[in-house]
Amino acid sequence: MEFFVKSLQLFREFCLLFGIFYLKKFIIRFFYFLELICKVFLLF
């Protein structure tokens, strides 16, 4: 039972780390996309 709890905690920590990393990538892409849209609007 203790092994199950430990693996669950490890899995949660891994998900958290992966989630933060993925979120950072997503935010960077979002801001890049936003900048692109602003440039397009400024051109017109």
Coordinates of C-alpha atoms in Angstrom, one line a residue:
M1 CA 0.0 0.0 0.0
E2 CA 2.8 2.4 0.9
F3 CA 4.4 1.7 -2.5
F4 CA 1.2 2.8 -4.2
V5 CA 1.0 6.0 -2.3
K6 CA 4.7 6.8 -3.0
S7 CA 4.2 6.2 -6.8
L8 CA 1.1 8.3 -6.7
Q9 CA 3.0 11.2 -5.1
L10 CA 5.8 10.8 -7.6
F11 CA 3.3 10.8 -10.5
R12 CA 1.7 14.0 -9.1
E13 CA 5.0 15.8 -8.9
F14 CA 5.9 14.7 -12.4
C15 CA 2.6 16.0 -13.7
L16 CA 3.1 19.3 -11.9
L17 CA 6.6 19.7 -13.4
F18 CA 5.4 18.7 -16.8
G19 CA 2.4 21.0 -16.5
I20 CA 4.5 24.0 -15.6
F21 CA 6.9 23.3 -18.5
Y22 CA 4.1 22.9 -21.0
L23 CA 2.3 26.0 -19.7
K24 CA 5.5 28.1 -20.1
K25 CA 5.8 26.9 -23.7
F26 CA 2.1 27.7 -24.4
I27 CA 2.4 31.2 -22.9
I28 CA 5.5 31.9 -25.0
R29 CA 3.7 30.8 -28.1
F30 CA 0.6 32.7 -27.2
F31 CA 2.6 36.0 -26.8
Y32 CA 4.4 35.3 -30.0
F33 CA 1.1 34.8 -31.8
L34 CA -0.3 38.0 -30.2
E35 CA 2.8 40.0 -31.3
L36 CA 2.3 38.7 -34.8
I37 CA -1.4 39.8 -34.9
C38 CA -0.4 43.2 -33.6
K39 CA 2.2 43.6 -36.4
V40 CA -0.3 42.6 -39.0
F41 CA -2.8 45.2 -37.7
L42 CA -0.1 47.8 -37.7
L43 CA 0.7 47.1 -41.3
F44 CA -2.9 47.7 -42.5

